[in-house]
Backbone as a ProteinNet text record, in pm:
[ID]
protein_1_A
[PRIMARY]
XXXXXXXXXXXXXXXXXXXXXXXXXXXXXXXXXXXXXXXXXXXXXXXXXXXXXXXXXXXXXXXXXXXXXXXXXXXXXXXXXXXXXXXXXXXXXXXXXXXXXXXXXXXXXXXXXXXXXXXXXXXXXXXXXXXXXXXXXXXXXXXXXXXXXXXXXXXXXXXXXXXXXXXXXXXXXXXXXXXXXXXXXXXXXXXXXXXXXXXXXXXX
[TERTIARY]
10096.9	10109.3	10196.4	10185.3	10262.5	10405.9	10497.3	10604.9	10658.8	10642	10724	10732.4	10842.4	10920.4	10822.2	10721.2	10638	10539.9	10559.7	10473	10355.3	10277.4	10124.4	10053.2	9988.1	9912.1	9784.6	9720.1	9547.5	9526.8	9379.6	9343.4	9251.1	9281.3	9204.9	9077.3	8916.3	8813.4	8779	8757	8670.2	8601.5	8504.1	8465.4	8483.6	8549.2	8605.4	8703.9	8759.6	8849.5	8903.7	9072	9138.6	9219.7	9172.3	9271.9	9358.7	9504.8	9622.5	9673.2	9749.7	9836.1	9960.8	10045.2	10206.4	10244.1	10378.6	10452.7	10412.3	10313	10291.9	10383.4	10341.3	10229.3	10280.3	10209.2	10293.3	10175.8	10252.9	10203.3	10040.5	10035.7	9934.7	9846.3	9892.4	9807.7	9726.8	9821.6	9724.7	9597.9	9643.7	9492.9	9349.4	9412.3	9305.6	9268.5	9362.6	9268.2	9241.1	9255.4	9122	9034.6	9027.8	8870.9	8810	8879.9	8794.8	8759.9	8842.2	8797.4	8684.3	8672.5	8598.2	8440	8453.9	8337.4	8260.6	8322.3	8243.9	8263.1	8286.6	8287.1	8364	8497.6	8614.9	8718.8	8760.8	8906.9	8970.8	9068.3	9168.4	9294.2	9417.4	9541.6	9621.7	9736.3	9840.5	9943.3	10052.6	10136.4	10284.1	10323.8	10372.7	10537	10601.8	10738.7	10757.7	10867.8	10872.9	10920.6	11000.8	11105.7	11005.4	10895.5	10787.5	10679.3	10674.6	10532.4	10636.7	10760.7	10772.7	10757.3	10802.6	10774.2	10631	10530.8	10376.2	10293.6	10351.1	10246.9	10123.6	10073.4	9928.2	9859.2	9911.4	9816.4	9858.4	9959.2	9972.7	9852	9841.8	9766.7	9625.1	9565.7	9429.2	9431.8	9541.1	9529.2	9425.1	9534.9	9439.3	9332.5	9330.8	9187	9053.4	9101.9	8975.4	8959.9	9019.5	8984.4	9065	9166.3	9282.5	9344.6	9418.8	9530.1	9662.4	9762.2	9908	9998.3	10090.4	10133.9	10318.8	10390	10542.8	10571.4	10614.9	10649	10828.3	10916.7	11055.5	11065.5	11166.1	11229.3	11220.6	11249.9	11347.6	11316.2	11221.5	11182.4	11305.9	11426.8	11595.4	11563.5	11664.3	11674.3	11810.2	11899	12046.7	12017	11979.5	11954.2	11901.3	11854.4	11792.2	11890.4	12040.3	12159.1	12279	12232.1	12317.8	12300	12369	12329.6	12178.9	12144.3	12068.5	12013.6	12123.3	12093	12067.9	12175.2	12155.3	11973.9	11934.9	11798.6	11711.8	11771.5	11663.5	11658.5	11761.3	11789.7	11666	11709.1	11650	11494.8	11456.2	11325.3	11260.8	11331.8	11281.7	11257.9	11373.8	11374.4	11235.2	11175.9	11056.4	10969.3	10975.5	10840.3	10861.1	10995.3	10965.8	10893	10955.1	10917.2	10774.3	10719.5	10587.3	10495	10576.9	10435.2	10503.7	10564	10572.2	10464.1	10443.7	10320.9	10219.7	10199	10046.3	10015.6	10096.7	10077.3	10036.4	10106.5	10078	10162.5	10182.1	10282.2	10239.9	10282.4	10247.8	10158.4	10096.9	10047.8	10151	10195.7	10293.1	10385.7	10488.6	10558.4	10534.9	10550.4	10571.5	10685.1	10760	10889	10858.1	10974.2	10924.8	10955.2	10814	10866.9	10835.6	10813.4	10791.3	10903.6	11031.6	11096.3	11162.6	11198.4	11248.7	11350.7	11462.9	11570.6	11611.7	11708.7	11675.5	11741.1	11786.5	11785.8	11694.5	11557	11431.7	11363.4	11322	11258.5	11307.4	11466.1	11547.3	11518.8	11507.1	11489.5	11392.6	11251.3	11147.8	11129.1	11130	11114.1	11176	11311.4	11355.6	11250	11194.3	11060	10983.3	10950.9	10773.1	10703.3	10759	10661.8	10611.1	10500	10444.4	10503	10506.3	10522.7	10410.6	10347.1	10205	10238	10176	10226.7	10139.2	10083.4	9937.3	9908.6	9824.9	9787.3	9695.4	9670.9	9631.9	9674.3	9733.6	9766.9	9742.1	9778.1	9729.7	9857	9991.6	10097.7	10027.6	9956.7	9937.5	10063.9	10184.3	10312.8	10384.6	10293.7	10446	10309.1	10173	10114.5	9930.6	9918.6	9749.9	9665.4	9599.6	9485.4	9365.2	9255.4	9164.4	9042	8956.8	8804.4	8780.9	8800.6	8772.1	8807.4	9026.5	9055.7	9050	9047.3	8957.1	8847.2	8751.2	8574.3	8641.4	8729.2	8780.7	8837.9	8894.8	8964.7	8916.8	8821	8703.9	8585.5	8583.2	8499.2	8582	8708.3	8814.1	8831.9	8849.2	8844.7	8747.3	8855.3	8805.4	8816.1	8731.9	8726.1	8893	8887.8	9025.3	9148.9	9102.4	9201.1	9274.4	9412.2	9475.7	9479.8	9477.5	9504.9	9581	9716.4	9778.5	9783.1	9761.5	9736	9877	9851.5	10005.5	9913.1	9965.6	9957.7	10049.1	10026.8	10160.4	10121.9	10206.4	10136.1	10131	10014.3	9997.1	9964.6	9989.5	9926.3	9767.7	9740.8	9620.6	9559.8	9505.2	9492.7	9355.9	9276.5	9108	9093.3	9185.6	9161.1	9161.6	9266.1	9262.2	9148.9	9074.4	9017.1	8889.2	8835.7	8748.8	8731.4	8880.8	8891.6	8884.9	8951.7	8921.9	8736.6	8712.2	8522.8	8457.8	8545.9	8473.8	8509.9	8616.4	8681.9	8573.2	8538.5	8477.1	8331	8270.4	8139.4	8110.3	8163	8207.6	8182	8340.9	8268.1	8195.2	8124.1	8021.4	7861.2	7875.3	7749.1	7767.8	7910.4	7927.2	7930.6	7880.9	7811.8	8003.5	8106.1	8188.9	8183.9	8291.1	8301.3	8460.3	8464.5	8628.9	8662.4	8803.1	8789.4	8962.1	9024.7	9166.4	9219	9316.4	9373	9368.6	9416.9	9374	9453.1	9524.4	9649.5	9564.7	9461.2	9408.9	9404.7	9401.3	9370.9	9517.3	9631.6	9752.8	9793.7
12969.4	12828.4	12756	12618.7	12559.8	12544.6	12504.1	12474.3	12350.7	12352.2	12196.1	12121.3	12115.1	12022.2	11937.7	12018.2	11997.4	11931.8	11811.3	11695.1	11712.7	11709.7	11694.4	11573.1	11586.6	11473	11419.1	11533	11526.5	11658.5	11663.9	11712.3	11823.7	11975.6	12040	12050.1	12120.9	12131.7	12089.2	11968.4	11842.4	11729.5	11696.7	11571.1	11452.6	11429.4	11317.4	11264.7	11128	11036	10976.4	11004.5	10999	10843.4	10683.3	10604.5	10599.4	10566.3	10583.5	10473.9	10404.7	10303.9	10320	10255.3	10251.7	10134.5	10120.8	10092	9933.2	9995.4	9930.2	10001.1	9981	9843.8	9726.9	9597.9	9480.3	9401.1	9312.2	9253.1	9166	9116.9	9007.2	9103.4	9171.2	9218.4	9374.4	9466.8	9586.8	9578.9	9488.3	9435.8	9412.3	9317.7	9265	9360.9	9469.9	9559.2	9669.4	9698.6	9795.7	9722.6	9573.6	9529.6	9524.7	9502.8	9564.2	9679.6	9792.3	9961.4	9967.8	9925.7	9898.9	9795.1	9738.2	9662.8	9714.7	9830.5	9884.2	10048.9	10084.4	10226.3	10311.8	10259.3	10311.2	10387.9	10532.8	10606.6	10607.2	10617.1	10627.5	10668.9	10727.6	10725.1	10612.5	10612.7	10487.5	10604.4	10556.9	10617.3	10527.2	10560.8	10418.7	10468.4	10336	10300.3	10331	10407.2	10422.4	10294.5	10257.1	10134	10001	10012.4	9914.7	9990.6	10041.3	10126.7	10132	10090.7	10134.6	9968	9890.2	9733.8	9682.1	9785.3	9749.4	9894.3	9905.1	10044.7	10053.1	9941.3	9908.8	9887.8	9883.1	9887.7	10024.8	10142.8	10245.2	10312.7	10271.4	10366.8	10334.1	10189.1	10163.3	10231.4	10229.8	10338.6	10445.2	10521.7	10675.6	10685.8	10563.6	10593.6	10580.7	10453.5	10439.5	10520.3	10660.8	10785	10734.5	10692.9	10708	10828.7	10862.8	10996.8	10865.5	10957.5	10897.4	11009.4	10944.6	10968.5	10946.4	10992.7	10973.2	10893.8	10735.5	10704.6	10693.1	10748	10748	10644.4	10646	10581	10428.2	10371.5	10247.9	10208.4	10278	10236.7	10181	10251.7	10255.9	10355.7	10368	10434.2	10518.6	10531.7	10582.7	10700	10728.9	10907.4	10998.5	10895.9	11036.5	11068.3	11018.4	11042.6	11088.7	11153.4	11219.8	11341.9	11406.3	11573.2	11584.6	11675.5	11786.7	11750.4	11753.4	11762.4	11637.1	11540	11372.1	11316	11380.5	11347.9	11374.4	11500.5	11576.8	11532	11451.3	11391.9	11226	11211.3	11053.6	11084.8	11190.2	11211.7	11278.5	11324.4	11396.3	11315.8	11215.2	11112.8	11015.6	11018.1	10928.2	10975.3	11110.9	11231.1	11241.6	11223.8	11209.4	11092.9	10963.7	10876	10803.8	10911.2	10854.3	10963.6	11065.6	11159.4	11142.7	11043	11041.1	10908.2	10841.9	10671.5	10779	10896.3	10932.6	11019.4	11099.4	11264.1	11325.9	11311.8	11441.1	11403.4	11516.5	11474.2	11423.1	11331.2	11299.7	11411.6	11359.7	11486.8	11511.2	11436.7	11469.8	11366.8	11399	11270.4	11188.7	11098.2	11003	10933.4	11014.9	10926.5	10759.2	10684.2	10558	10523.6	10487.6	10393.6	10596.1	10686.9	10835.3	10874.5	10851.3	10872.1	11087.9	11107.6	11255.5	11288.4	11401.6	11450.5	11569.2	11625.3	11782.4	11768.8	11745.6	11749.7	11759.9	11651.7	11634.5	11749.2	11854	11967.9	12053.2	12037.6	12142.5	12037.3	11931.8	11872	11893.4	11849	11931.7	12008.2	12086.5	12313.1	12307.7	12248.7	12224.1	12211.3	12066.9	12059.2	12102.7	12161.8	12183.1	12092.6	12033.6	11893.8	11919.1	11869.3	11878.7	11732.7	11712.3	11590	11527.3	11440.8	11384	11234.8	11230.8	11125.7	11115.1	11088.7	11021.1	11054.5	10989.4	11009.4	10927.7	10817.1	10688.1	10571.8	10492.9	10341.8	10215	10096.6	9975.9	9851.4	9967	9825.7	9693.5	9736.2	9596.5	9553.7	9622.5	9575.3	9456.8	9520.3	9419.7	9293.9	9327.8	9215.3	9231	9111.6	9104.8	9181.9	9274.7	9320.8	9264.2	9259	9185.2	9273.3	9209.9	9296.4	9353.6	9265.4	9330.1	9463.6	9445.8	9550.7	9671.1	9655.5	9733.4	9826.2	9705.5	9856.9	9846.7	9822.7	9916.6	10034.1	10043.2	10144.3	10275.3	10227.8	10322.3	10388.2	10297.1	10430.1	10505.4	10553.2	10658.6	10754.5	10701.3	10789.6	10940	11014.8	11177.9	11246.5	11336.7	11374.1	11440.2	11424.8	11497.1	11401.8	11253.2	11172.9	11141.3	11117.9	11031.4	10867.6	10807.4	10648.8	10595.4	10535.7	10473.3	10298.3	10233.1	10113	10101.4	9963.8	9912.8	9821.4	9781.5	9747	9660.7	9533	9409.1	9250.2	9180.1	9069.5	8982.6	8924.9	8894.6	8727	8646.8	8553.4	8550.4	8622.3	8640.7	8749.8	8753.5	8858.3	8838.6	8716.8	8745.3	8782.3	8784.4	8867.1	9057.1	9058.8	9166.8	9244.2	9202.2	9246.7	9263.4	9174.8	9144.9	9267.4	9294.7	9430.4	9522.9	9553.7	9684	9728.1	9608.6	9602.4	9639.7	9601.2	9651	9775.5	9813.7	9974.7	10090.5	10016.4	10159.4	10103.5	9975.8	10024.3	10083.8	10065.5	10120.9	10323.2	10341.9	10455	10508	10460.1	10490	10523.2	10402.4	10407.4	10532.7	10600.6	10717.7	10809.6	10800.6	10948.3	10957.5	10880.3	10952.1	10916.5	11004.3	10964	10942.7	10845.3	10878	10914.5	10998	10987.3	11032.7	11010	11047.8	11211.1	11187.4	11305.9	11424.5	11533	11600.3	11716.7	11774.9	11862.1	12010.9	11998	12138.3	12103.2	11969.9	11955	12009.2	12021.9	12012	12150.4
10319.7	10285.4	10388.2	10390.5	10503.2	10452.3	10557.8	10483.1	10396.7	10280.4	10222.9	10315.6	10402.2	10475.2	10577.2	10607.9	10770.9	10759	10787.9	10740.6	10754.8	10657.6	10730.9	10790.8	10884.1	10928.6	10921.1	10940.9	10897.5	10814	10771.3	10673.1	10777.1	10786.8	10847.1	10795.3	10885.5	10807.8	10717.5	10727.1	10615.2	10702.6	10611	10731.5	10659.5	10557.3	10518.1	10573.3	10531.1	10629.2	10490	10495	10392.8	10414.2	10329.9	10365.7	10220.9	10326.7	10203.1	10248.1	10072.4	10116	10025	10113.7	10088.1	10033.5	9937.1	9921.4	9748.5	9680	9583.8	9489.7	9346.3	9362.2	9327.6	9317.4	9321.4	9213.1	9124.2	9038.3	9076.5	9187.2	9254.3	9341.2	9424.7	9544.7	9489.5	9397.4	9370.4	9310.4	9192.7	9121.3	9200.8	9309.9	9411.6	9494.8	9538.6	9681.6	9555.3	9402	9319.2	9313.6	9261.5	9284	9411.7	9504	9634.3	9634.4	9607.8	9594.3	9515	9420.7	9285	9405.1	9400.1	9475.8	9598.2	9701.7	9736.3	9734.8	9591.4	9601.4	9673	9716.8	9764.2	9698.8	9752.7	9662.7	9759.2	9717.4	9840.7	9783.7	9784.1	9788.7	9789.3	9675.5	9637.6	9638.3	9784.1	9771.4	9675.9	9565.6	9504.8	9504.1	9506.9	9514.2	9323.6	9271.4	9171.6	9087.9	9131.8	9047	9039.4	9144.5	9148.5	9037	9038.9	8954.4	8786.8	8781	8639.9	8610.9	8689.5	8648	8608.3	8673.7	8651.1	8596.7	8466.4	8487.9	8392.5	8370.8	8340.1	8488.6	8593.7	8730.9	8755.2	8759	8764.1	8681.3	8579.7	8467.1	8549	8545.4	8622.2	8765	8885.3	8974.3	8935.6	8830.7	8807.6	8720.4	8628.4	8572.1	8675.2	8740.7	8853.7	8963.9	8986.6	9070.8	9180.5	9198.7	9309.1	9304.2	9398.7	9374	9428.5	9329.9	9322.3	9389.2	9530.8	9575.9	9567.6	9590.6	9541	9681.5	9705.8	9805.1	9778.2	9719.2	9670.1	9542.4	9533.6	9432.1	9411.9	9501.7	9592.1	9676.2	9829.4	9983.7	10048.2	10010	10062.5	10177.2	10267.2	10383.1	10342.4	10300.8	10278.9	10228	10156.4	10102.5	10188.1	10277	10408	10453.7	10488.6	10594.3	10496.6	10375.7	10304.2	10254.6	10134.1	10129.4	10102.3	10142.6	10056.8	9915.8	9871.1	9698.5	9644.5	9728.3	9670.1	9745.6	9830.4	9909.8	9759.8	9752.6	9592.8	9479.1	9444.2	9312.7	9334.7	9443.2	9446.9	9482	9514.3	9530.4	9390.6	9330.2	9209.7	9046.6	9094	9040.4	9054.9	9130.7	9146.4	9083.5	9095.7	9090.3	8939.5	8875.4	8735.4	8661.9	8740.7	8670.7	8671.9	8834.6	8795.2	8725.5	8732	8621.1	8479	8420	8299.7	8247.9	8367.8	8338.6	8380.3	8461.5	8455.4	8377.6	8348.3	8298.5	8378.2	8519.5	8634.1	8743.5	8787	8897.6	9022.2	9103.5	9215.9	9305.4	9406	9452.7	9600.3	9640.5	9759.4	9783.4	9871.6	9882.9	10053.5	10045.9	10192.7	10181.5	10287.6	10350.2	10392	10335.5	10330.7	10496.5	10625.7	10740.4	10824	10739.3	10810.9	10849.2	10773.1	10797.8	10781.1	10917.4	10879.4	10877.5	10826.7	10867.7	10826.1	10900.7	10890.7	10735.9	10641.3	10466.1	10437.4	10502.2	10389.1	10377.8	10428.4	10403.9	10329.8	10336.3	10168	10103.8	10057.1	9932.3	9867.8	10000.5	9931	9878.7	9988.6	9914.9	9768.8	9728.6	9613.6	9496.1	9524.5	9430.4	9463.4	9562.9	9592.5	9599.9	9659	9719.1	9889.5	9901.6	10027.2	10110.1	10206.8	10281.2	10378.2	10341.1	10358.6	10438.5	10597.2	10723.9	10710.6	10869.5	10904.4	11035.8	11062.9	11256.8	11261.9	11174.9	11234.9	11139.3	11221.6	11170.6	11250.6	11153.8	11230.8	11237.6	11220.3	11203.8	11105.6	11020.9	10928.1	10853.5	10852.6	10754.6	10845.8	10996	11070.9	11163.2	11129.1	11236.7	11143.8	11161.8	11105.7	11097.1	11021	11040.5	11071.7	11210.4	11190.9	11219.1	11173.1	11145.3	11306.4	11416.1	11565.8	11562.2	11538.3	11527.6	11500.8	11321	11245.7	11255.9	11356.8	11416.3	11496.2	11611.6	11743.7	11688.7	11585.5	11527.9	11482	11384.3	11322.2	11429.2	11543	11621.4	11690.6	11648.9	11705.3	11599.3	11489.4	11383.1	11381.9	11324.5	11339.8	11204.6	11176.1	11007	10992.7	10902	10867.2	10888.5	10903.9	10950.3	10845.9	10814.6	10765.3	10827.2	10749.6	10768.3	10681.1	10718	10669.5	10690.8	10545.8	10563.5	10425.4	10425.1	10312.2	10201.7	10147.1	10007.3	9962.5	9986.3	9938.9	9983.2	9929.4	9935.3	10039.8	10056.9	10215.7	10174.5	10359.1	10310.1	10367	10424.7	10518.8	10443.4	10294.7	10197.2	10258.5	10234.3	10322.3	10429.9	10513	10663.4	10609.1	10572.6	10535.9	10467.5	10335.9	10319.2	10426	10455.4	10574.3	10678.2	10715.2	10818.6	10710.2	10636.5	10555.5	10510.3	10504.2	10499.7	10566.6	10716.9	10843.7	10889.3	10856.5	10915	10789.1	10662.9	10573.6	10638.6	10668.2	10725.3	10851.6	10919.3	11046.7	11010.1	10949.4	10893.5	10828.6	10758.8	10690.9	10769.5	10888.6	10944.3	11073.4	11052.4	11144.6	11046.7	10966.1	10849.5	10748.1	10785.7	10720.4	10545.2	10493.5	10342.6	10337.2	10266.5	10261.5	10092.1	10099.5	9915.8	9917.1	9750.2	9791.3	9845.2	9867.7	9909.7	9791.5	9771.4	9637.5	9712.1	9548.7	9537.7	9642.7	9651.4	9670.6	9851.6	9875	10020.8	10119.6	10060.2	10078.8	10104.6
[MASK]
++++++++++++++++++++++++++++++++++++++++++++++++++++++++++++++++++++++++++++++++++++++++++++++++++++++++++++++++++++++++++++++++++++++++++++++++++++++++++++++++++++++++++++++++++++++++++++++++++++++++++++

């Protein structure tokens, strides 16, 4: 088995293309990108902020009924527990992992450091829980600059099976651009034979 700590990036031997998003969910914007999931037959991964997911967990609960996988993105999306012990890294991570498998009835399936963040603590914290640590190896800076549909199919004819993609999840004011590129990055792949679907405890 791999080690806890050692982030994974892509998904070996599969020809699916895994997109995940960070840092929901949020009262206005999750609703809107499941009815997009929902409208063209999209799963994908919600890696969720806990203290945000206990404020909304009728969109937590719709997450997993509508075939998402739920991901532990921390507690908080704080930076300070990475640059302290061991044990306080574990408490604040375990802490998430409780509070969101008590709104699903299952435990997260891995965690993502909020921003990918690493440090030599986070892999004893893990191993602690047995949590895997789940990155990426393709993104589009959409947290810090526009996603646009050009972008988007420049993007998707690079894409390789087994990819992770990390996209975000929050409220935008350019919410129709966004969707627009996300339309164009799954037809894009689609018309290159891929499938995308969530991540899953067994892929890990």
């Amino acid at each position: 088995d791999r080690d806890c700590g050692s982030p994974l990036r892509r998904i070996e031997n599969v020809d699916e293309v895994f997109l995940t998003f960070d840092d929901g969910p949020w009262p206005r914007s999750t609703p809107r990108l499941l009815d997009f999931c929902a409208s063209i037959g999209l799963k994908a991964t919600f890696f969720l902020v806990a203290e945000r997911a206990r404020n909304s967990p009728a969109i937590v609960e719709r997450i997993r009924k509508e075939g998402h996988s739920i991901g532990n993105h921390s507690l908080d999306h704080t930076y300070g527990h990475f640059f302290r012990s061991a044990a306080d890294l574990e408490a604040w991570i375990g802490e998430a992992q409780r509070e969101l498998m008590e709104m699903t009835g299952e435990p997260p399936i891995a965690f993502r450091s909020p921003a990918g963040v690493l440090t030599p603590e986070l892999p004893k914290a893990l191993a602690k829980l047995g949590l895997k640590h789940v990155l990426w190896n393709r993104r589009f800076f959409d947290g810090l600059c526009a996603l646009s549909p050009t972008r988007a199919k420049c993007a998707a004819t690079k894409i390789k099976p087994g990819d992770i993609v990390l996209l975000h999840d929050r409220e935008r004011i350019d919410e129709a651009e966004f969707f627009d590129s996300l339309r164009e990055l799954v037809q894009v792949l689609r018309s290159r034979g891929f499938e995308m679907r969530p991540l899953l405890r067994e892929d890990l």
